[in-house]
PDB file of N, CA, C and O in Angstrom:
ATOM      1  N   UNK A   1      -5.870  12.892   6.223  1.00 96.00           N
ATOM      2  CA  UNK A   1      -5.458  11.835   7.915  1.00 96.00           C
ATOM      3  C   UNK A   1      -4.115  12.458   8.287  1.00 96.00           C
ATOM      4  O   UNK A   1      -3.461  12.105   7.231  1.00 96.00           O
ATOM      5  N   UNK A   2      -2.896  12.921   9.156  1.00 96.00           N
ATOM      6  CA  UNK A   2      -2.035  12.413   9.533  1.00 96.00           C
ATOM      7  C   UNK A   2      -1.296  10.734  10.502  1.00 96.00           C
ATOM      8  O   UNK A   2      -2.837  10.699  10.749  1.00 96.00           O
ATOM      9  N   UNK A   3      -0.362  11.338  10.185  1.00 96.00           N
ATOM     10  CA  UNK A   3      -0.262   9.627  11.197  1.00 96.00           C
ATOM     11  C   UNK A   3      -0.624   9.841  11.761  1.00 96.00           C
ATOM     12  O   UNK A   3      -0.583   8.942  13.181  1.00 96.00           O
ATOM     13  N   UNK A   4      -0.202  11.215  12.486  1.00 95.00           N
ATOM     14  CA  UNK A   4      -0.180  11.327  14.273  1.00 95.00           C
ATOM     15  C   UNK A   4      -2.339  11.170  14.575  1.00 95.00           C
ATOM     16  O   UNK A   4      -2.258  10.027  15.965  1.00 95.00           O
ATOM     17  N   UNK A   5      -3.329  11.222  13.981  1.00 96.00           N
ATOM     18  CA  UNK A   5      -4.212  10.738  14.429  1.00 96.00           C
ATOM     19  C   UNK A   5      -4.369   8.715  13.456  1.00 96.00           C
ATOM     20  O   UNK A   5      -5.627   8.717  14.541  1.00 96.00           O
ATOM     21  N   UNK A   6      -3.606   9.040  12.726  1.00 96.00           N
ATOM     22  CA  UNK A   6      -3.462   7.736  12.722  1.00 96.00           C
ATOM     23  C   UNK A   6      -3.434   6.419  13.927  1.00 96.00           C
ATOM     24  O   UNK A   6      -3.735   5.773  14.482  1.00 96.00           O
ATOM     25  N   UNK A   7      -2.141   7.061  14.507  1.00 95.00           N
ATOM     26  CA  UNK A   7      -1.565   6.464  15.867  1.00 95.00           C
ATOM     27  C   UNK A   7      -2.250   6.388  16.961  1.00 95.00           C
ATOM     28  O   UNK A   7      -2.360   5.349  17.824  1.00 95.00           O
ATOM     29  N   UNK A   8      -3.222   7.277  16.947  1.00 94.00           N
ATOM     30  CA  UNK A   8      -4.207   8.047  17.874  1.00 94.00           C
ATOM     31  C   UNK A   8      -5.343   6.779  17.828  1.00 94.00           C
ATOM     32  O   UNK A   8      -5.878   6.100  19.158  1.00 94.00           O
ATOM     33  N   UNK A   9      -5.506   6.884  16.659  1.00 94.00           N
ATOM     34  CA  UNK A   9      -6.908   5.907  16.430  1.00 94.00           C
ATOM     35  C   UNK A   9      -6.568   4.257  17.380  1.00 94.00           C
ATOM     36  O   UNK A   9      -7.216   3.686  17.304  1.00 94.00           O
ATOM     37  N   UNK A  10      -5.024   3.806  15.722  1.00 93.00           N
ATOM     38  CA  UNK A  10      -4.902   2.474  16.386  1.00 93.00           C
ATOM     39  C   UNK A  10      -4.371   2.296  18.276  1.00 93.00           C
ATOM     40  O   UNK A  10      -5.093   1.070  18.246  1.00 93.00           O
ATOM     41  N   UNK A  11      -4.203   3.316  18.896  1.00 92.00           N
ATOM     42  CA  UNK A  11      -3.945   2.598  20.357  1.00 92.00           C
ATOM     43  C   UNK A  11      -5.027   2.915  21.082  1.00 92.00           C
ATOM     44  O   UNK A  11      -5.880   1.563  21.580  1.00 92.00           O
ATOM     45  N   UNK A  12      -6.116   3.611  20.382  1.00 90.00           N
ATOM     46  CA  UNK A  12      -7.642   3.592  21.038  1.00 90.00           C
ATOM     47  C   UNK A  12      -8.049   2.480  20.801  1.00 90.00           C
ATOM     48  O   UNK A  12      -9.078   1.882  21.136  1.00 90.00           O
ATOM     49  N   UNK A  13      -8.064   1.823  19.564  1.00 86.00           N
ATOM     50  CA  UNK A  13      -9.219   0.971  19.207  1.00 86.00           C
ATOM     51  C   UNK A  13      -8.198  -0.906  19.599  1.00 86.00           C
ATOM     52  O   UNK A  13      -9.128  -1.758  19.360  1.00 86.00           O
ATOM     53  N   UNK A  14      -6.580  -0.636  19.747  1.00 85.00           N
ATOM     54  CA  UNK A  14      -5.997  -1.893  19.421  1.00 85.00           C
ATOM     55  C   UNK A  14      -5.050  -1.895  20.572  1.00 85.00           C
ATOM     56  O   UNK A  14      -4.448  -2.983  20.411  1.00 85.00           O
ATOM     57  N   UNK A  15      -5.025  -0.750  20.939  1.00 85.00           N
ATOM     58  CA  UNK A  15      -3.669  -0.518  22.212  1.00 85.00           C
ATOM     59  C   UNK A  15      -2.871  -0.441  21.275  1.00 85.00           C
ATOM     60  O   UNK A  15      -2.334  -0.032  20.559  1.00 85.00           O
ATOM     61  N   UNK A  16      -1.056  -0.908  22.381  1.00 85.00           N
ATOM     62  CA  UNK A  16       0.024  -0.617  21.506  1.00 85.00           C
ATOM     63  C   UNK A  16       1.121  -1.144  22.157  1.00 85.00           C
ATOM     64  O   UNK A  16       1.264  -1.971  23.505  1.00 85.00           O
ATOM     65  N   UNK A  17       1.567  -1.981  21.376  1.00 83.00           N
ATOM     66  CA  UNK A  17       2.759  -3.011  22.029  1.00 83.00           C
ATOM     67  C   UNK A  17       3.832  -2.635  22.843  1.00 83.00           C
ATOM     68  O   UNK A  17       4.288  -1.483  22.496  1.00 83.00           O
ATOM     69  N   UNK A  18       3.634  -3.329  24.159  1.00 83.00           N
ATOM     70  CA  UNK A  18       5.048  -3.365  24.803  1.00 83.00           C
ATOM     71  C   UNK A  18       6.447  -2.688  23.684  1.00 83.00           C
ATOM     72  O   UNK A  18       6.375  -3.440  22.919  1.00 83.00           O
ATOM     73  N   UNK A  19       7.003  -1.978  24.378  1.00 84.00           N
ATOM     74  CA  UNK A  19       8.586  -1.665  22.887  1.00 84.00           C
ATOM     75  C   UNK A  19       8.507  -1.009  21.548  1.00 84.00           C
ATOM     76  O   UNK A  19       9.367  -1.007  21.003  1.00 84.00           O
ATOM     77  N   UNK A  20       6.658  -0.723  21.620  1.00 86.00           N
ATOM     78  CA  UNK A  20       7.113  -0.103  19.931  1.00 86.00           C
ATOM     79  C   UNK A  20       6.935   1.275  20.085  1.00 86.00           C
ATOM     80  O   UNK A  20       5.562   1.832  20.897  1.00 86.00           O
ATOM     81  N   UNK A  21       7.473   1.793  19.415  1.00 88.00           N
ATOM     82  CA  UNK A  21       7.184   3.412  20.091  1.00 88.00           C
ATOM     83  C   UNK A  21       6.383   4.199  18.369  1.00 88.00           C
ATOM     84  O   UNK A  21       7.199   4.237  17.018  1.00 88.00           O
ATOM     85  N   UNK A  22       5.316   4.365  18.544  1.00 89.00           N
ATOM     86  CA  UNK A  22       4.588   4.465  17.572  1.00 89.00           C
ATOM     87  C   UNK A  22       4.291   5.803  17.366  1.00 89.00           C
ATOM     88  O   UNK A  22       4.279   6.832  16.037  1.00 89.00           O
ATOM     89  N   UNK A  23       5.025   6.690  18.462  1.00 89.00           N
ATOM     90  CA  UNK A  23       5.707   7.990  17.784  1.00 89.00           C
ATOM     91  C   UNK A  23       6.828   8.639  17.278  1.00 89.00           C
ATOM     92  O   UNK A  23       6.904   8.892  16.509  1.00 89.00           O
ATOM     93  N   UNK A  24       6.984   7.485  16.941  1.00 89.00           N
ATOM     94  CA  UNK A  24       8.391   7.482  15.891  1.00 89.00           C
ATOM     95  C   UNK A  24       8.848   7.323  14.394  1.00 89.00           C
ATOM     96  O   UNK A  24       7.023   7.585  13.823  1.00 89.00           O
ATOM     97  N   UNK A  25       9.292   7.223  13.545  1.00 92.00           N
ATOM     98  CA  UNK A  25       9.631   6.948  12.116  1.00 92.00           C
ATOM     99  C   UNK A  25       9.248   5.348  11.479  1.00 92.00           C
ATOM    100  O   UNK A  25       9.580   4.685  11.190  1.00 92.00           O
ATOM    101  N   UNK A  26       7.159   5.563  11.879  1.00 95.00           N
ATOM    102  CA  UNK A  26       6.494   4.280  12.115  1.00 95.00           C
ATOM    103  C   UNK A  26       6.141   4.378  10.011  1.00 95.00           C
ATOM    104  O   UNK A  26       5.472   3.259   9.833  1.00 95.00           O
ATOM    105  N   UNK A  27       6.160   5.211   9.196  1.00 96.00           N
ATOM    106  CA  UNK A  27       5.322   5.142   7.997  1.00 96.00           C
ATOM    107  C   UNK A  27       5.237   3.979   7.192  1.00 96.00           C
ATOM    108  O   UNK A  27       4.461   3.271   6.395  1.00 96.00           O
ATOM    109  N   UNK A  28       6.655   3.390   7.524  1.00 97.00           N
ATOM    110  CA  UNK A  28       7.008   2.398   6.420  1.00 97.00           C
ATOM    111  C   UNK A  28       7.040   0.651   6.910  1.00 97.00           C
ATOM    112  O   UNK A  28       7.833   0.012   6.499  1.00 97.00           O
ATOM    113  N   UNK A  29       6.695   1.429   8.745  1.00 96.00           N
ATOM    114  CA  UNK A  29       6.936  -0.283   8.945  1.00 96.00           C
ATOM    115  C   UNK A  29       5.498  -1.071   9.154  1.00 96.00           C
ATOM    116  O   UNK A  29       4.729  -0.475   9.385  1.00 96.00           O
ATOM    117  N   UNK A  30       6.040  -2.250   8.608  1.00 97.00           N
ATOM    118  CA  UNK A  30       4.834  -3.206   8.708  1.00 97.00           C
ATOM    119  C   UNK A  30       3.732  -2.997   9.586  1.00 97.00           C
ATOM    120  O   UNK A  30       4.443  -3.249  10.823  1.00 97.00           O
ATOM    121  N   UNK A  31       2.982  -2.935   9.502  1.00 96.00           N
ATOM    122  CA  UNK A  31       1.641  -3.249  10.914  1.00 96.00           C
ATOM    123  C   UNK A  31       2.277  -4.818  12.207  1.00 96.00           C
ATOM    124  O   UNK A  31       1.692  -4.142  13.204  1.00 96.00           O
ATOM    125  N   UNK A  32       2.522  -5.191  11.121  1.00 94.00           N
ATOM    126  CA  UNK A  32       2.401  -6.541  12.007  1.00 94.00           C
ATOM    127  C   UNK A  32       3.621  -6.205  12.979  1.00 94.00           C
ATOM    128  O   UNK A  32       3.826  -6.924  13.746  1.00 94.00           O
ATOM    129  N   UNK A  33       5.257  -6.102  12.955  1.00 94.00           N
ATOM    130  CA  UNK A  33       6.022  -5.731  13.549  1.00 94.00           C
ATOM    131  C   UNK A  33       5.662  -4.769  14.879  1.00 94.00           C
ATOM    132  O   UNK A  33       6.534  -4.183  15.457  1.00 94.00           O
ATOM    133  N   UNK A  34       4.565  -3.783  13.644  1.00 94.00           N
ATOM    134  CA  UNK A  34       4.181  -2.843  15.560  1.00 94.00           C
ATOM    135  C   UNK A  34       3.102  -3.561  16.122  1.00 94.00           C
ATOM    136  O   UNK A  34       2.287  -2.727  16.837  1.00 94.00           O
ATOM    137  N   UNK A  35       3.204  -4.857  15.998  1.00 93.00           N
ATOM    138  CA  UNK A  35       1.935  -5.662  16.567  1.00 93.00           C
ATOM    139  C   UNK A  35       0.086  -5.213  16.125  1.00 93.00           C
ATOM    140  O   UNK A  35      -0.439  -5.712  17.162  1.00 93.00           O
ATOM    141  N   UNK A  36       0.351  -5.124  15.043  1.00 94.00           N
ATOM    142  CA  UNK A  36      -1.051  -5.129  14.927  1.00 94.00           C
ATOM    143  C   UNK A  36      -1.885  -5.937  13.686  1.00 94.00           C
ATOM    144  O   UNK A  36      -1.016  -5.806  12.845  1.00 94.00           O
ATOM    145  N   UNK A  37      -2.797  -6.843  13.946  1.00 93.00           N
ATOM    146  CA  UNK A  37      -2.670  -8.014  13.458  1.00 93.00           C
ATOM    147  C   UNK A  37      -4.491  -7.543  12.736  1.00 93.00           C
ATOM    148  O   UNK A  37      -4.365  -6.642  12.357  1.00 93.00           O
ATOM    149  N   UNK A  38      -5.321  -8.040  12.124  1.00 91.00           N
ATOM    150  CA  UNK A  38      -5.552  -8.411  11.168  1.00 91.00           C
ATOM    151  C   UNK A  38      -6.689  -7.054  11.114  1.00 91.00           C
ATOM    152  O   UNK A  38      -7.597  -7.102  10.917  1.00 91.00           O
ATOM    153  N   UNK A  39      -7.495  -8.419  12.738  1.00 93.00           N
ATOM    154  CA  UNK A  39      -8.294  -7.754  13.344  1.00 93.00           C
ATOM    155  C   UNK A  39      -9.069  -6.705  13.971  1.00 93.00           C
ATOM    156  O   UNK A  39      -9.035  -5.463  14.421  1.00 93.00           O
ATOM    157  N   UNK A  40      -7.305  -6.287  14.588  1.00 93.00           N
ATOM    158  CA  UNK A  40      -6.596  -4.737  14.518  1.00 93.00           C
ATOM    159  C   UNK A  40      -7.229  -3.868  13.615  1.00 93.00           C
ATOM    160  O   UNK A  40      -7.870  -2.896  14.082  1.00 93.00           O
ATOM    161  N   UNK A  41      -6.572  -3.901  12.657  1.00 94.00           N
ATOM    162  CA  UNK A  41      -6.570  -3.408  11.555  1.00 94.00           C
ATOM    163  C   UNK A  41      -8.682  -2.942  11.198  1.00 94.00           C
ATOM    164  O   UNK A  41      -8.808  -1.942  10.900  1.00 94.00           O
ATOM    165  N   UNK A  42      -8.668  -3.712  11.338  1.00 94.00           N
ATOM    166  CA  UNK A  42     -10.332  -4.237  10.884  1.00 94.00           C
ATOM    167  C   UNK A  42     -10.815  -3.057  11.363  1.00 94.00           C
ATOM    168  O   UNK A  42     -11.877  -2.074  11.548  1.00 94.00           O
ATOM    169  N   UNK A  43     -10.321  -2.982  13.267  1.00 94.00           N
ATOM    170  CA  UNK A  43     -11.133  -2.183  13.818  1.00 94.00           C
ATOM    171  C   UNK A  43     -11.066  -1.015  14.028  1.00 94.00           C
ATOM    172  O   UNK A  43     -11.499  -0.004  13.540  1.00 94.00           O
ATOM    173  N   UNK A  44     -10.066  -0.903  13.820  1.00 95.00           N
ATOM    174  CA  UNK A  44      -8.460   0.765  13.404  1.00 95.00           C
ATOM    175  C   UNK A  44      -9.832   1.502  12.010  1.00 95.00           C
ATOM    176  O   UNK A  44      -9.766   2.310  11.831  1.00 95.00           O
ATOM    177  N   UNK A  45      -9.646   0.180  10.306  1.00 96.00           N
ATOM    178  CA  UNK A  45     -10.275   0.952   9.690  1.00 96.00           C
ATOM    179  C   UNK A  45     -11.832   1.427   9.486  1.00 96.00           C
ATOM    180  O   UNK A  45     -12.532   2.028   8.632  1.00 96.00           O
ATOM    181  N   UNK A  46     -12.387   0.541  10.529  1.00 95.00           N
ATOM    182  CA  UNK A  46     -14.535   0.780  11.167  1.00 95.00           C
ATOM    183  C   UNK A  46     -14.204   2.176  11.872  1.00 95.00           C
ATOM    184  O   UNK A  46     -14.808   2.570  11.083  1.00 95.00           O
ATOM    185  N   UNK A  47     -13.410   2.657  12.847  1.00 95.00           N
ATOM    186  CA  UNK A  47     -13.172   3.982  13.196  1.00 95.00           C
ATOM    187  C   UNK A  47     -13.557   5.122  12.261  1.00 95.00           C
ATOM    188  O   UNK A  47     -13.799   5.836  12.285  1.00 95.00           O
ATOM    189  N   UNK A  48     -12.443   4.652  11.930  1.00 96.00           N
ATOM    190  CA  UNK A  48     -11.925   5.557  10.644  1.00 96.00           C
ATOM    191  C   UNK A  48     -13.075   6.025  10.052  1.00 96.00           C
ATOM    192  O   UNK A  48     -13.678   6.686   9.895  1.00 96.00           O
ATOM    193  N   UNK A  49     -13.714   4.659   9.411  1.00 96.00           N
ATOM    194  CA  UNK A  49     -14.657   4.801   8.191  1.00 96.00           C
ATOM    195  C   UNK A  49     -15.796   5.646   9.107  1.00 96.00           C
ATOM    196  O   UNK A  49     -16.573   6.706   8.509  1.00 96.00           O
ATOM    197  N   UNK A  50     -15.975   5.383  10.173  1.00 96.00           N
ATOM    198  CA  UNK A  50     -17.112   6.120  10.493  1.00 96.00           C
ATOM    199  C   UNK A  50     -16.860   7.697  11.061  1.00 96.00           C
ATOM    200  O   UNK A  50     -17.868   8.340  10.996  1.00 96.00           O
ATOM    201  N   UNK A  51     -15.525   7.650  11.600  1.00 94.00           N
ATOM    202  CA  UNK A  51     -15.501   9.090  11.797  1.00 94.00           C
ATOM    203  C   UNK A  51     -15.285   9.702  10.745  1.00 94.00           C
ATOM    204  O   UNK A  51     -15.425  11.538  11.088  1.00 94.00           O
ATOM    205  N   UNK A  52     -14.125   9.864   9.926  1.00 94.00           N
ATOM    206  CA  UNK A  52     -14.082   9.941   8.402  1.00 94.00           C
ATOM    207  C   UNK A  52     -15.149  10.537   7.615  1.00 94.00           C
ATOM    208  O   UNK A  52     -15.337  11.358   6.940  1.00 94.00           O
ATOM    209  N   UNK A  53     -16.702   9.964   7.714  1.00 94.00           N
ATOM    210  CA  UNK A  53     -17.976   9.875   6.777  1.00 94.00           C
ATOM    211  C   UNK A  53     -17.579   9.535   5.773  1.00 94.00           C
ATOM    212  O   UNK A  53     -18.112   9.703   4.931  1.00 94.00           O
ATOM    213  N   UNK A  54     -16.486   8.104   5.450  1.00 95.00           N
ATOM    214  CA  UNK A  54     -15.790   7.708   4.169  1.00 95.00           C
ATOM    215  C   UNK A  54     -16.359   6.447   4.126  1.00 95.00           C
ATOM    216  O   UNK A  54     -16.548   5.224   5.123  1.00 95.00           O
ATOM    217  N   UNK A  55     -15.931   5.812   2.984  1.00 93.00           N
ATOM    218  CA  UNK A  55     -16.301   4.455   2.924  1.00 93.00           C
ATOM    219  C   UNK A  55     -14.610   3.878   2.372  1.00 93.00           C
ATOM    220  O   UNK A  55     -14.028   4.464   1.333  1.00 93.00           O
ATOM    221  N   UNK A  56     -14.417   2.700   2.816  1.00 95.00           N
ATOM    222  CA  UNK A  56     -13.167   2.313   2.153  1.00 95.00           C
ATOM    223  C   UNK A  56     -13.195   1.072   1.557  1.00 95.00           C
ATOM    224  O   UNK A  56     -14.654   0.095   1.556  1.00 95.00           O
ATOM    225  N   UNK A  57     -12.562   0.584   0.676  1.00 91.00           N
ATOM    226  CA  UNK A  57     -12.372  -0.549  -0.522  1.00 91.00           C
ATOM    227  C   UNK A  57     -12.182  -2.075   1.106  1.00 91.00           C
ATOM    228  O   UNK A  57     -11.364  -1.884   1.661  1.00 91.00           O
ATOM    229  N   UNK A  58     -13.493  -2.835   0.415  1.00 86.00           N
ATOM    230  CA  UNK A  58     -13.452  -4.519   1.108  1.00 86.00           C
ATOM    231  C   UNK A  58     -12.010  -4.657   1.193  1.00 86.00           C
ATOM    232  O   UNK A  58     -11.800  -5.518   2.608  1.00 86.00           O
ATOM    233  N   UNK A  59     -10.871  -4.716   0.991  1.00 93.00           N
ATOM    234  CA  UNK A  59     -10.265  -5.324   0.300  1.00 93.00           C
ATOM    235  C   UNK A  59      -9.347  -4.243   0.989  1.00 93.00           C
ATOM    236  O   UNK A  59      -7.559  -5.031   1.280  1.00 93.00           O
ATOM    237  N   UNK A  60      -9.131  -3.234   1.950  1.00 94.00           N
ATOM    238  CA  UNK A  60      -8.006  -2.783   2.387  1.00 94.00           C
ATOM    239  C   UNK A  60      -7.806  -2.862   3.655  1.00 94.00           C
ATOM    240  O   UNK A  60      -5.959  -3.198   3.641  1.00 94.00           O
ATOM    241  N   UNK A  61      -7.857  -3.625   4.431  1.00 92.00           N
ATOM    242  CA  UNK A  61      -7.344  -4.151   5.666  1.00 92.00           C
ATOM    243  C   UNK A  61      -6.719  -5.408   5.093  1.00 92.00           C
ATOM    244  O   UNK A  61      -5.437  -5.455   5.666  1.00 92.00           O
ATOM    245  N   UNK A  62      -6.677  -6.028   4.157  1.00 92.00           N
ATOM    246  CA  UNK A  62      -5.821  -6.765   3.278  1.00 92.00           C
ATOM    247  C   UNK A  62      -4.143  -6.954   3.539  1.00 92.00           C
ATOM    248  O   UNK A  62      -3.643  -6.666   2.822  1.00 92.00           O
ATOM    249  N   UNK A  63      -4.929  -5.378   2.116  1.00 94.00           N
ATOM    250  CA  UNK A  63      -3.877  -4.845   1.486  1.00 94.00           C
ATOM    251  C   UNK A  63      -2.712  -3.790   2.037  1.00 94.00           C
ATOM    252  O   UNK A  63      -2.071  -3.460   1.768  1.00 94.00           O
ATOM    253  N   UNK A  64      -3.635  -3.273   3.568  1.00 94.00           N
ATOM    254  CA  UNK A  64      -2.727  -2.216   4.220  1.00 94.00           C
ATOM    255  C   UNK A  64      -1.472  -2.414   5.224  1.00 94.00           C
ATOM    256  O   UNK A  64      -2.490  -3.402   6.031  1.00 94.00           O
ATOM    257  N   UNK A  65       0.060  -2.962   4.424  1.00 95.00           N
ATOM    258  CA  UNK A  65       0.804  -3.487   5.151  1.00 95.00           C
ATOM    259  C   UNK A  65       1.406  -2.051   6.064  1.00 95.00           C
ATOM    260  O   UNK A  65       1.960  -2.692   7.048  1.00 95.00           O
ATOM    261  N   UNK A  66       1.214  -1.037   5.739  1.00 97.00           N
ATOM    262  CA  UNK A  66       2.174   0.060   6.102  1.00 97.00           C
ATOM    263  C   UNK A  66       1.271   0.767   6.726  1.00 97.00           C
ATOM    264  O   UNK A  66      -0.033   1.131   6.433  1.00 97.00           O
ATOM    265  N   UNK A  67       1.515   2.021   7.746  1.00 97.00           N
ATOM    266  CA  UNK A  67       0.888   3.126   8.073  1.00 97.00           C
ATOM    267  C   UNK A  67       0.474   3.598   6.583  1.00 97.00           C
ATOM    268  O   UNK A  67      -0.505   4.915   6.481  1.00 97.00           O
ATOM    269  N   UNK A  68       1.860   4.227   6.170  1.00 98.00           N
ATOM    270  CA  UNK A  68       1.651   4.819   4.484  1.00 98.00           C
ATOM    271  C   UNK A  68       0.584   4.273   3.803  1.00 98.00           C
ATOM    272  O   UNK A  68       0.150   4.831   3.220  1.00 98.00           O
ATOM    273  N   UNK A  69       0.696   3.519   3.653  1.00 97.00           N
ATOM    274  CA  UNK A  69      -0.794   2.638   2.588  1.00 97.00           C
ATOM    275  C   UNK A  69      -1.510   3.002   3.184  1.00 97.00           C
ATOM    276  O   UNK A  69      -2.933   3.831   2.553  1.00 97.00           O
ATOM    277  N   UNK A  70      -2.306   2.826   4.107  1.00 97.00           N
ATOM    278  CA  UNK A  70      -3.168   2.561   4.651  1.00 97.00           C
ATOM    279  C   UNK A  70      -4.275   4.404   4.749  1.00 97.00           C
ATOM    280  O   UNK A  70      -4.977   4.828   4.415  1.00 97.00           O
ATOM    281  N   UNK A  71      -2.220   5.276   5.276  1.00 97.00           N
ATOM    282  CA  UNK A  71      -2.910   6.702   5.126  1.00 97.00           C
ATOM    283  C   UNK A  71      -3.047   7.375   3.508  1.00 97.00           C
ATOM    284  O   UNK A  71      -4.023   8.096   3.225  1.00 97.00           O
ATOM    285  N   UNK A  72      -2.635   6.473   2.794  1.00 97.00           N
ATOM    286  CA  UNK A  72      -3.014   6.894   1.058  1.00 97.00           C
ATOM    287  C   UNK A  72      -3.867   6.475   1.016  1.00 97.00           C
ATOM    288  O   UNK A  72      -5.255   7.656   0.202  1.00 97.00           O
ATOM    289  N   UNK A  73      -4.538   5.646   1.282  1.00 96.00           N
ATOM    290  CA  UNK A  73      -6.294   4.895   0.802  1.00 96.00           C
ATOM    291  C   UNK A  73      -7.108   5.732   1.629  1.00 96.00           C
ATOM    292  O   UNK A  73      -8.096   6.858   1.152  1.00 96.00           O
ATOM    293  N   UNK A  74      -6.885   6.252   2.734  1.00 97.00           N
ATOM    294  CA  UNK A  74      -7.624   7.283   3.284  1.00 97.00           C
ATOM    295  C   UNK A  74      -8.039   8.072   3.262  1.00 97.00           C
ATOM    296  O   UNK A  74      -9.321   8.719   3.043  1.00 97.00           O
ATOM    297  N   UNK A  75      -7.059   8.976   2.612  1.00 96.00           N
ATOM    298  CA  UNK A  75      -6.763  10.305   1.534  1.00 96.00           C
ATOM    299  C   UNK A  75      -7.778  10.040   0.890  1.00 96.00           C
ATOM    300  O   UNK A  75      -8.017  11.548   0.211  1.00 96.00           O
ATOM    301  N   UNK A  76      -7.097   9.363  -0.278  1.00 95.00           N
ATOM    302  CA  UNK A  76      -7.812   9.311  -1.394  1.00 95.00           C
ATOM    303  C   UNK A  76      -9.331   9.327  -1.480  1.00 95.00           C
ATOM    304  O   UNK A  76      -9.996  10.159  -1.617  1.00 95.00           O
ATOM    305  N   UNK A  77      -9.817   8.264  -0.384  1.00 94.00           N
ATOM    306  CA  UNK A  77     -10.935   8.533  -0.384  1.00 94.00           C
ATOM    307  C   UNK A  77     -11.058   9.957   0.867  1.00 94.00           C
ATOM    308  O   UNK A  77     -12.773  10.311   0.482  1.00 94.00           O
ATOM    309  N   UNK A  78     -11.096  10.290   1.406  1.00 92.00           N
ATOM    310  CA  UNK A  78     -11.560  11.562   1.300  1.00 92.00           C
ATOM    311  C   UNK A  78     -11.863  12.908   0.901  1.00 92.00           C
ATOM    312  O   UNK A  78     -12.114  13.687   0.483  1.00 92.00           O
ATOM    313  N   UNK A  79     -10.533  12.626  -0.266  1.00 89.00           N
ATOM    314  CA  UNK A  79     -10.464  13.820  -1.388  1.00 89.00           C
ATOM    315  C   UNK A  79     -11.522  13.854  -1.688  1.00 89.00           C
ATOM    316  O   UNK A  79     -12.131  14.221  -2.989  1.00 89.00           O
ATOM    317  N   UNK A  80     -12.188  12.174  -2.181  1.00 85.00           N
ATOM    318  CA  UNK A  80     -13.132  11.793  -3.331  1.00 85.00           C
ATOM    319  C   UNK A  80     -14.455  12.369  -2.870  1.00 85.00           C
ATOM    320  O   UNK A  80     -14.791  12.991  -3.105  1.00 85.00           O
ATOM    321  N   UNK A  81     -14.254  12.179  -1.058  1.00 80.00           N
ATOM    322  CA  UNK A  81     -15.868  12.866  -0.884  1.00 80.00           C
ATOM    323  C   UNK A  81     -15.597  14.051  -0.808  1.00 80.00           C
ATOM    324  O   UNK A  81     -16.704  14.323  -0.396  1.00 80.00           O
ATOM    325  N   UNK A  82     -14.650  14.916  -0.858  1.00 78.00           N
ATOM    326  CA  UNK A  82     -14.671  15.933  -1.137  1.00 78.00           C
ATOM    327  C   UNK A  82     -15.162  16.715  -1.949  1.00 78.00           C
ATOM    328  O   UNK A  82     -15.473  17.964  -2.115  1.00 78.00           O
ATOM    329  N   UNK A  83     -14.798  16.172  -2.994  1.00 76.00           N
ATOM    330  CA  UNK A  83     -14.752  16.810  -4.505  1.00 76.00           C
ATOM    331  C   UNK A  83     -16.071  16.280  -4.952  1.00 76.00           C
ATOM    332  O   UNK A  83     -16.950  16.277  -5.794  1.00 76.00           O
ATOM    333  N   UNK A  84     -17.107  14.988  -4.157  1.00 65.00           N
ATOM    334  CA  UNK A  84     -18.425  14.736  -4.604  1.00 65.00           C
ATOM    335  C   UNK A  84     -19.820  16.208  -4.181  1.00 65.00           C
ATOM    336  O   UNK A  84     -19.508  17.109  -3.935  1.00 65.00           O
TER     337      UNK A  84
END
């Protein structure tokens, strides 16, 4: 999964905060600064799991503080699924 796909899902699942540019360099920007709380991340993670056919650890929502972290977890799960 690429950042572009993640930002698309974020927009569709939880909207976009006014004044936040999700198309910029946001990989290491905390989700909180991007306007996304734990409920928004919960919805986003659920959608990613359904669409990608993966299961992420239950604690990923609490641990995922940045897009880079979430993408790393998603891509690791995708790699495991592909090699299984």
